[in-house]
PDB file of N, CA, C and O in Angstrom:
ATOM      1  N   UNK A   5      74.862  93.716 106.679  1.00 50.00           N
ATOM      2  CA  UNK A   5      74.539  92.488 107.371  1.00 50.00           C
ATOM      3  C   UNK A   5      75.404  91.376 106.799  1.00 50.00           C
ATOM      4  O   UNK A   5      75.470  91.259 105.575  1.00 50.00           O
ATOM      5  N   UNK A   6      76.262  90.317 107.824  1.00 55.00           N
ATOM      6  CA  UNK A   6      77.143  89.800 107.417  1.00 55.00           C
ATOM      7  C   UNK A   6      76.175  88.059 107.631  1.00 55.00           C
ATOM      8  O   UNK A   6      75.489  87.659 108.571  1.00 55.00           O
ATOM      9  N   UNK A   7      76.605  87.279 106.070  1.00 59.00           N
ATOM     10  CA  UNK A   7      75.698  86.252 105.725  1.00 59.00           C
ATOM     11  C   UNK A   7      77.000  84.784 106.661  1.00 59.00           C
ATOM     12  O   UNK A   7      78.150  84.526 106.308  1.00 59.00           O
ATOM     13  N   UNK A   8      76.527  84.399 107.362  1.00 62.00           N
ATOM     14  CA  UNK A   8      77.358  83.450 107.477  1.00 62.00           C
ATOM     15  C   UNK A   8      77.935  82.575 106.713  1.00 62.00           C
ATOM     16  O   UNK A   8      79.108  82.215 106.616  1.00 62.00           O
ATOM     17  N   UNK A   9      76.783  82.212 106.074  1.00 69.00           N
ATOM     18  CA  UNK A   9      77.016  81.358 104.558  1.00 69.00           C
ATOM     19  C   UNK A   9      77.228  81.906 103.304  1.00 69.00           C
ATOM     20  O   UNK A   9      76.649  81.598 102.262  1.00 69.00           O
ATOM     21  N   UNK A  10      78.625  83.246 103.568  1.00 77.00           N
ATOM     22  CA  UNK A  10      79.143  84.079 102.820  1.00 77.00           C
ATOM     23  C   UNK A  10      79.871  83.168 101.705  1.00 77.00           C
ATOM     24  O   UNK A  10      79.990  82.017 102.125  1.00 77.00           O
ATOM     25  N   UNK A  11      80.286  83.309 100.673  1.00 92.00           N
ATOM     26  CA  UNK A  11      81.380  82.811  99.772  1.00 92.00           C
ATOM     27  C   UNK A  11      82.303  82.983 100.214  1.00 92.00           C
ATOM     28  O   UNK A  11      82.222  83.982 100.928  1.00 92.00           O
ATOM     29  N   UNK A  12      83.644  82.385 100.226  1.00 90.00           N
ATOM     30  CA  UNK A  12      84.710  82.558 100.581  1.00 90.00           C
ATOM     31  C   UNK A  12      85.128  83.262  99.624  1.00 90.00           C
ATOM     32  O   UNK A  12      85.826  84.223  99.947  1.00 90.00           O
ATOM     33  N   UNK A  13      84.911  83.083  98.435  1.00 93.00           N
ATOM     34  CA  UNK A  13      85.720  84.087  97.315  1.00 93.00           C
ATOM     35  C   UNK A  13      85.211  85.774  98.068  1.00 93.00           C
ATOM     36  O   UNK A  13      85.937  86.736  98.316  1.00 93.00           O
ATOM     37  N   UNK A  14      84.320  85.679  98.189  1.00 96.00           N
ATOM     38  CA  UNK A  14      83.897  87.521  98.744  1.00 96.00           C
ATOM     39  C   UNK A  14      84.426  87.378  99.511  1.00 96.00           C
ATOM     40  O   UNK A  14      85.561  87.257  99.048  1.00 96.00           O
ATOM     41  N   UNK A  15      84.512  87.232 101.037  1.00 95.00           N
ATOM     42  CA  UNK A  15      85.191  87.463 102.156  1.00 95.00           C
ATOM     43  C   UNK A  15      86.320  87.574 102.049  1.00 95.00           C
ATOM     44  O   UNK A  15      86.948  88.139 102.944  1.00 95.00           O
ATOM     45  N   UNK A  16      87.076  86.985 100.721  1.00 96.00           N
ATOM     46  CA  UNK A  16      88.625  86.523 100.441  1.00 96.00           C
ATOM     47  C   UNK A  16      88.701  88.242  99.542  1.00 96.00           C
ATOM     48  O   UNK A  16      89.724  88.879  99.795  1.00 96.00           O
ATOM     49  N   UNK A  17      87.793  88.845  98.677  1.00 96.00           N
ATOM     50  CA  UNK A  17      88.252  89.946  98.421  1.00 96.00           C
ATOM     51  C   UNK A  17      88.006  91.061  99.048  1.00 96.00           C
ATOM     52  O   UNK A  17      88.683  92.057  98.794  1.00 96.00           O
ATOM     53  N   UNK A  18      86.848  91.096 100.110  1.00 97.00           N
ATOM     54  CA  UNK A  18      86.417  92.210 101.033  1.00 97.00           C
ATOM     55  C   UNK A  18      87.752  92.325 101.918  1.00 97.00           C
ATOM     56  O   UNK A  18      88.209  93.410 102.277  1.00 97.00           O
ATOM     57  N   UNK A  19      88.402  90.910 102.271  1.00 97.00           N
ATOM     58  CA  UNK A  19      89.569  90.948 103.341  1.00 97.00           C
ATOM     59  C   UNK A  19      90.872  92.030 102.376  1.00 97.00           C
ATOM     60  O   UNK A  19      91.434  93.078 102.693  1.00 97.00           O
ATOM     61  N   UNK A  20      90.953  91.199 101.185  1.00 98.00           N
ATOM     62  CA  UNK A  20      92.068  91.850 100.023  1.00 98.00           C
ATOM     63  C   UNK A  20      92.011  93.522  99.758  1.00 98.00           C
ATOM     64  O   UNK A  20      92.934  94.336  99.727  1.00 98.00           O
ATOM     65  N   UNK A  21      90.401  93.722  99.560  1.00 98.00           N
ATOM     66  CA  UNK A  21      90.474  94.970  99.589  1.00 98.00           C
ATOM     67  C   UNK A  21      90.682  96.004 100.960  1.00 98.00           C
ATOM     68  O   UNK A  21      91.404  96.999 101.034  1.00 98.00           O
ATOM     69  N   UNK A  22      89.717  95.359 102.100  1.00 98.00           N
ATOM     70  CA  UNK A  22      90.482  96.280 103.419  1.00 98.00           C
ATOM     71  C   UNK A  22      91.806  96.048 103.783  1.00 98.00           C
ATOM     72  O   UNK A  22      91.926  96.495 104.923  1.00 98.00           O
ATOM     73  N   UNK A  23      92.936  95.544 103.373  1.00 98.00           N
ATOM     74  CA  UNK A  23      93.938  95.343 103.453  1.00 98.00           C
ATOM     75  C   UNK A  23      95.028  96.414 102.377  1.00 98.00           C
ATOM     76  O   UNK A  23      96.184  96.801 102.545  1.00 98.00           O
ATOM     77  N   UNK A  24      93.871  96.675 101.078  1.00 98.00           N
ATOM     78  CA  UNK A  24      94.976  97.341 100.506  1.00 98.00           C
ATOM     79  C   UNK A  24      94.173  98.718 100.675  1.00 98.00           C
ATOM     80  O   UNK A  24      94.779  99.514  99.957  1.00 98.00           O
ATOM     81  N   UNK A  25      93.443  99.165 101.089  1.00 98.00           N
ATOM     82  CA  UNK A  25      93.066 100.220 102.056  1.00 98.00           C
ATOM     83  C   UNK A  25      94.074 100.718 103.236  1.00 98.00           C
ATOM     84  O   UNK A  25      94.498 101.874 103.252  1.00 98.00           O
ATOM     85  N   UNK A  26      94.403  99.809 104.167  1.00 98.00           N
ATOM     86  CA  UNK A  26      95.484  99.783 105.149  1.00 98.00           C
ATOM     87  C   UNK A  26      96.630 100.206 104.852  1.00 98.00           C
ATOM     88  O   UNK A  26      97.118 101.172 105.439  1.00 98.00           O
ATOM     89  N   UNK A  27      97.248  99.563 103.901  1.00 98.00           N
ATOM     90  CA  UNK A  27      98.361  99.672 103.105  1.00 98.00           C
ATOM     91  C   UNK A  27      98.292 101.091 102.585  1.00 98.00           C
ATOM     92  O   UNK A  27      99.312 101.761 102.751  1.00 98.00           O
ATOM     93  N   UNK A  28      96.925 101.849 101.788  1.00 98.00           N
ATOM     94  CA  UNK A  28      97.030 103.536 101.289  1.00 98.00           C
ATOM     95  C   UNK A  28      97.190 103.820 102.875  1.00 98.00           C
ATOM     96  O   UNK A  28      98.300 104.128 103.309  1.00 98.00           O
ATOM     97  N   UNK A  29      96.332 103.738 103.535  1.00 98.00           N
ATOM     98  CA  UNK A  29      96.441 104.595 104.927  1.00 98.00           C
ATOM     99  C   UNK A  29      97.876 105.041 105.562  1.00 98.00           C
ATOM    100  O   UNK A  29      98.439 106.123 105.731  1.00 98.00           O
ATOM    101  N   UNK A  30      98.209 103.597 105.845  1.00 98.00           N
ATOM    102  CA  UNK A  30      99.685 103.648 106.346  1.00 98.00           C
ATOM    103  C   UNK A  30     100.849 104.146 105.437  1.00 98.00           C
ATOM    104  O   UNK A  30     101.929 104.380 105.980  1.00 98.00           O
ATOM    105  N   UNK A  31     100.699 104.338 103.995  1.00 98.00           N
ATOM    106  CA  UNK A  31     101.879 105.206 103.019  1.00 98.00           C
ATOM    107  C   UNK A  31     101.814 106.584 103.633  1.00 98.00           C
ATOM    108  O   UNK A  31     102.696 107.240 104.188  1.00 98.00           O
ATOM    109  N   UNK A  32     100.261 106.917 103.339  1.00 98.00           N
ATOM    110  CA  UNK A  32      99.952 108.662 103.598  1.00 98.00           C
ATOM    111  C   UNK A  32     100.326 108.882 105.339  1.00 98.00           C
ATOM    112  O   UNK A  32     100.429 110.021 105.794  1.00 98.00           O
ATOM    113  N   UNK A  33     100.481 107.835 106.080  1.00 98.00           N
ATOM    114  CA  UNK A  33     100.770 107.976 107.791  1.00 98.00           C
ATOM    115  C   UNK A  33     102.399 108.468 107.216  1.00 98.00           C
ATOM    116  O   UNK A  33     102.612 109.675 107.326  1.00 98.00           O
ATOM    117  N   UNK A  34     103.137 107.917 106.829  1.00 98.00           N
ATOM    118  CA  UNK A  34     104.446 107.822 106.354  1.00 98.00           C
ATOM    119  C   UNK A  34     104.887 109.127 106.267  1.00 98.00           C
ATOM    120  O   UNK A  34     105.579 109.790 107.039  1.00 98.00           O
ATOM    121  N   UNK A  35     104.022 109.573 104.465  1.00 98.00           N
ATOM    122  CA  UNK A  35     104.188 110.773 104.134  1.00 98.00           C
ATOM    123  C   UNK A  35     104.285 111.603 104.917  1.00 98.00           C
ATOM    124  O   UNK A  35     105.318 112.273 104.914  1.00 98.00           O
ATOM    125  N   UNK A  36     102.876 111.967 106.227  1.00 98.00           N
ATOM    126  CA  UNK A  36     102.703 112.597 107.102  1.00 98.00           C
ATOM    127  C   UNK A  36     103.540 112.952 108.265  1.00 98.00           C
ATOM    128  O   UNK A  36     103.613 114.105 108.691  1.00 98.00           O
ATOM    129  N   UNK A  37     104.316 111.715 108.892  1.00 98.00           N
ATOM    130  CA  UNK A  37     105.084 111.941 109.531  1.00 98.00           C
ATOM    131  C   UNK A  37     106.862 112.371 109.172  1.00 98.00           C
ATOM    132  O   UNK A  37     107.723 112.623 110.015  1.00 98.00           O
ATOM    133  N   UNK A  38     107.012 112.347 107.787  1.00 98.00           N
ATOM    134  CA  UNK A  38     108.167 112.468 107.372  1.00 98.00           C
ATOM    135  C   UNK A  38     108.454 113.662 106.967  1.00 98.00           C
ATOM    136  O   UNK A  38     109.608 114.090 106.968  1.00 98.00           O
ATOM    137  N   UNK A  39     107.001 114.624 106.407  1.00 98.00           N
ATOM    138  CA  UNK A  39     106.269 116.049 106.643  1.00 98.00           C
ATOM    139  C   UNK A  39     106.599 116.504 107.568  1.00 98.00           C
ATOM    140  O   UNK A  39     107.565 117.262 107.485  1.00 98.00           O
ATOM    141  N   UNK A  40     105.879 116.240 109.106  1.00 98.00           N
ATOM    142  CA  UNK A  40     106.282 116.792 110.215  1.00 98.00           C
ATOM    143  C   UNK A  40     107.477 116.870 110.862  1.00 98.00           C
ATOM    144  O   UNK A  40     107.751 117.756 111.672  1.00 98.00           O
ATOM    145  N   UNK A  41     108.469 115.651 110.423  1.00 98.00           N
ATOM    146  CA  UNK A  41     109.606 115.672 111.062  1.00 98.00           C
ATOM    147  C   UNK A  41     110.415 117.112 110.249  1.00 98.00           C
ATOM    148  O   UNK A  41     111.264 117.687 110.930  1.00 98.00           O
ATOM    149  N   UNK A  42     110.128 117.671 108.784  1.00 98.00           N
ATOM    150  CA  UNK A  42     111.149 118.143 107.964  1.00 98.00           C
ATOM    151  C   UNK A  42     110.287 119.524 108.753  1.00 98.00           C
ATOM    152  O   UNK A  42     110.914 119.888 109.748  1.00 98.00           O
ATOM    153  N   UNK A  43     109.221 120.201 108.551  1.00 98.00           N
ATOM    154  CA  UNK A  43     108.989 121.116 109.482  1.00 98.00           C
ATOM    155  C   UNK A  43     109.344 121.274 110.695  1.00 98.00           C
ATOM    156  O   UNK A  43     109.730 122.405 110.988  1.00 98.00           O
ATOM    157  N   UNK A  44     109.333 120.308 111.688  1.00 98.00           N
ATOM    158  CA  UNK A  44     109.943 120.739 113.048  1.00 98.00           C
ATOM    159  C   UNK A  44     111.266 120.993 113.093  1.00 98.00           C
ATOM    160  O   UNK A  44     111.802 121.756 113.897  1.00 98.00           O
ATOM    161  N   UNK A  45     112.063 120.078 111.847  1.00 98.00           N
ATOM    162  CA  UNK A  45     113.656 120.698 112.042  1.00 98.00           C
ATOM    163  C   UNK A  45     114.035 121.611 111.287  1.00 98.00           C
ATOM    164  O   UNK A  45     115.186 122.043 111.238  1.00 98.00           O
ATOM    165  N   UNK A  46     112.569 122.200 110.256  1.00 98.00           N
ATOM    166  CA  UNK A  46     113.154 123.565 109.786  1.00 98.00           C
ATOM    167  C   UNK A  46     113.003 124.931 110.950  1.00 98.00           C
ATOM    168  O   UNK A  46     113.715 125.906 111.193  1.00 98.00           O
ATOM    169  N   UNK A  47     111.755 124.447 111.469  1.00 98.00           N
ATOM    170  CA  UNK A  47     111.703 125.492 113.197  1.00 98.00           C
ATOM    171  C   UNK A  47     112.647 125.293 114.260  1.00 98.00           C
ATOM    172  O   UNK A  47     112.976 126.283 114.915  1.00 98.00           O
ATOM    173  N   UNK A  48     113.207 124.001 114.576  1.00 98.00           N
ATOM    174  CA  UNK A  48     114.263 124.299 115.294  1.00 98.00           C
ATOM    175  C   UNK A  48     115.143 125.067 114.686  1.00 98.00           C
ATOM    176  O   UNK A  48     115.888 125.656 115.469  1.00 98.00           O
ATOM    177  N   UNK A  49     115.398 125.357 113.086  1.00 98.00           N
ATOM    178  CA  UNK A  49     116.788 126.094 112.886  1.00 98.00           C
ATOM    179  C   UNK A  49     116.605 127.408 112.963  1.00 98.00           C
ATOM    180  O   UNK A  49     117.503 128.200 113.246  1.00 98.00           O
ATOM    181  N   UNK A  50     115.081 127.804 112.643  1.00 98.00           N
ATOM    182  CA  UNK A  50     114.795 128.926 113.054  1.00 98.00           C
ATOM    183  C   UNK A  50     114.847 129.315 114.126  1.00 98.00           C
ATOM    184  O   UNK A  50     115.345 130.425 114.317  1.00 98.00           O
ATOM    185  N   UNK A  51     114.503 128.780 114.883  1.00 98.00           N
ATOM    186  CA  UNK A  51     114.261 129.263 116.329  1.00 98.00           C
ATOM    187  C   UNK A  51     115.808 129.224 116.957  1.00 98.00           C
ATOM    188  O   UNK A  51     116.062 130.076 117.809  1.00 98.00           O
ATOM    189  N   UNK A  52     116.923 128.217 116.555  1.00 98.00           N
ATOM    190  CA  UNK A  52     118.383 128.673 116.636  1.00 98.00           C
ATOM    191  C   UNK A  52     118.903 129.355 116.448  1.00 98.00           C
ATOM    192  O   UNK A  52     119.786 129.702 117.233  1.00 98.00           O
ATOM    193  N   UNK A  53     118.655 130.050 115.151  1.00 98.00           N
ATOM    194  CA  UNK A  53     119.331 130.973 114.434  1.00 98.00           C
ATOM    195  C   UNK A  53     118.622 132.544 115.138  1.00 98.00           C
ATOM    196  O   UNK A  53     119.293 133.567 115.274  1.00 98.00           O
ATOM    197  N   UNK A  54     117.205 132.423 115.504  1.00 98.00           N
ATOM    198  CA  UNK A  54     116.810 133.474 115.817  1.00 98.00           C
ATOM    199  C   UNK A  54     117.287 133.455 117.363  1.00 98.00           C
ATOM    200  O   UNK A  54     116.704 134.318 118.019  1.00 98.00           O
ATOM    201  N   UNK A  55     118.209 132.676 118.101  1.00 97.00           N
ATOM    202  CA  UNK A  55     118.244 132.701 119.649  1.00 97.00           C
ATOM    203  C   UNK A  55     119.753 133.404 119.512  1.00 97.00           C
ATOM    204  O   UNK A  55     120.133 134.286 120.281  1.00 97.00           O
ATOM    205  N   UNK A  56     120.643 132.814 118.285  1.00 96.00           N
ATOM    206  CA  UNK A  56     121.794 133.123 117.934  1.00 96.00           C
ATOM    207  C   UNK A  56     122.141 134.577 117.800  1.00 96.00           C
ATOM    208  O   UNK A  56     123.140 135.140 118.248  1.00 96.00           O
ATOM    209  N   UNK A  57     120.743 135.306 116.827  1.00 96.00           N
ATOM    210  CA  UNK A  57     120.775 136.599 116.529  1.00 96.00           C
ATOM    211  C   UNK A  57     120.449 137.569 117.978  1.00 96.00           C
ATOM    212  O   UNK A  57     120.772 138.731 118.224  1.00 96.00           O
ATOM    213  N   UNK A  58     119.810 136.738 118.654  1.00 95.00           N
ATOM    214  CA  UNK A  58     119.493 137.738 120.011  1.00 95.00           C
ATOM    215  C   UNK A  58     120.301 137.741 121.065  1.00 95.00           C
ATOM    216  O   UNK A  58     120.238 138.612 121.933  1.00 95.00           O
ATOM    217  N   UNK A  59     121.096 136.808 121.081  1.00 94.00           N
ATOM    218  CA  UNK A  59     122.198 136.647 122.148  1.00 94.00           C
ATOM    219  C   UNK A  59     123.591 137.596 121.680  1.00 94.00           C
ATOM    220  O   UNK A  59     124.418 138.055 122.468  1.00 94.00           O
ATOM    221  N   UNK A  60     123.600 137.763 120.055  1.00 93.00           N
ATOM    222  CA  UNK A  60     124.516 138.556 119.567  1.00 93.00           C
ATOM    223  C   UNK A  60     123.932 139.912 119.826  1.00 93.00           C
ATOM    224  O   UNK A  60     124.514 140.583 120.677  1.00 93.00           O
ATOM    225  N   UNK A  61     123.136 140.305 119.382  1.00 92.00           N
ATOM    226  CA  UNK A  61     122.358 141.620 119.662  1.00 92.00           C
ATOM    227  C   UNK A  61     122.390 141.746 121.068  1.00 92.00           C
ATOM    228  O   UNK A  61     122.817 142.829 121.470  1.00 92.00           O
ATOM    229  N   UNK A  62     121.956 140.699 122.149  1.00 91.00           N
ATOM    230  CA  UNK A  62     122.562 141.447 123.624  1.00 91.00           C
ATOM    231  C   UNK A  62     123.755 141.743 123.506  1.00 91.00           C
ATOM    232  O   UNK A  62     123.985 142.951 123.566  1.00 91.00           O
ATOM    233  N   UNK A  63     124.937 140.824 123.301  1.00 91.00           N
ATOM    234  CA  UNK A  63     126.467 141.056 123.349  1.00 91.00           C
ATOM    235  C   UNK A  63     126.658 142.802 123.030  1.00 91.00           C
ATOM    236  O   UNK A  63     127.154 143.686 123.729  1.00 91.00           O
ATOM    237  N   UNK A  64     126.042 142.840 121.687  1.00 89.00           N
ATOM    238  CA  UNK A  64     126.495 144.428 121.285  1.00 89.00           C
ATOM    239  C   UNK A  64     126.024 145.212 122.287  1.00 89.00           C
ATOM    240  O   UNK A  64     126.797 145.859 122.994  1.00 89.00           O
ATOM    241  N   UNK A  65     124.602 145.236 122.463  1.00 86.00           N
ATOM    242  CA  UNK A  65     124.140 146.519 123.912  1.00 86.00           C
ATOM    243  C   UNK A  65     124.474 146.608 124.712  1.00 86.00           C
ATOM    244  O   UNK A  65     124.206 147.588 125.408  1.00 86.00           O
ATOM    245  N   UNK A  66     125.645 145.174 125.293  1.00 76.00           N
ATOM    246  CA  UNK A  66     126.395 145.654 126.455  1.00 76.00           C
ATOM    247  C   UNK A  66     127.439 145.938 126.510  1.00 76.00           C
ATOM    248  O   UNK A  66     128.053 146.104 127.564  1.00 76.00           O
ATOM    249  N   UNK A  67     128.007 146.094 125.114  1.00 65.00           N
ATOM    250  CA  UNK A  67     129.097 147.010 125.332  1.00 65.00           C
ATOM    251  C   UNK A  67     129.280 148.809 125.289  1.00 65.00           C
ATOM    252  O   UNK A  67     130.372 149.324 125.526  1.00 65.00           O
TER     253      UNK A  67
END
């Protein structure tokens, strides 16, 4: 329950602290997406390299 006739000093650190809450959130968003980007371009190389190996492997069976 929020007091209208709050202190400003509290409101001034409840604000400080959900702010540096935000701030952890959005590092670990960071981490997360900089995670996903290094996995998806280790599967694209896989999935290159494995399209590479099958297109060579047709080449040979049709000769």
């Amino acid at each position: 329950m929020t007091n209208s006739a709050e202190q400003p000093e509290n409101r001034l650190e409840r604000i400080e602290a959900a702010l540096d809450r935000q701030v952890a959130v959005n590092a670990d968003l960071r981490t997360s997406v900089t995670e996903l980007r290094t996995t998806a371009s280790a599967l694209l190389q896989v999935a290159t390299i494995h399209q590479q190996n099958s297109i060579a492997l047709d080449s040979r069976t049709e000769c």
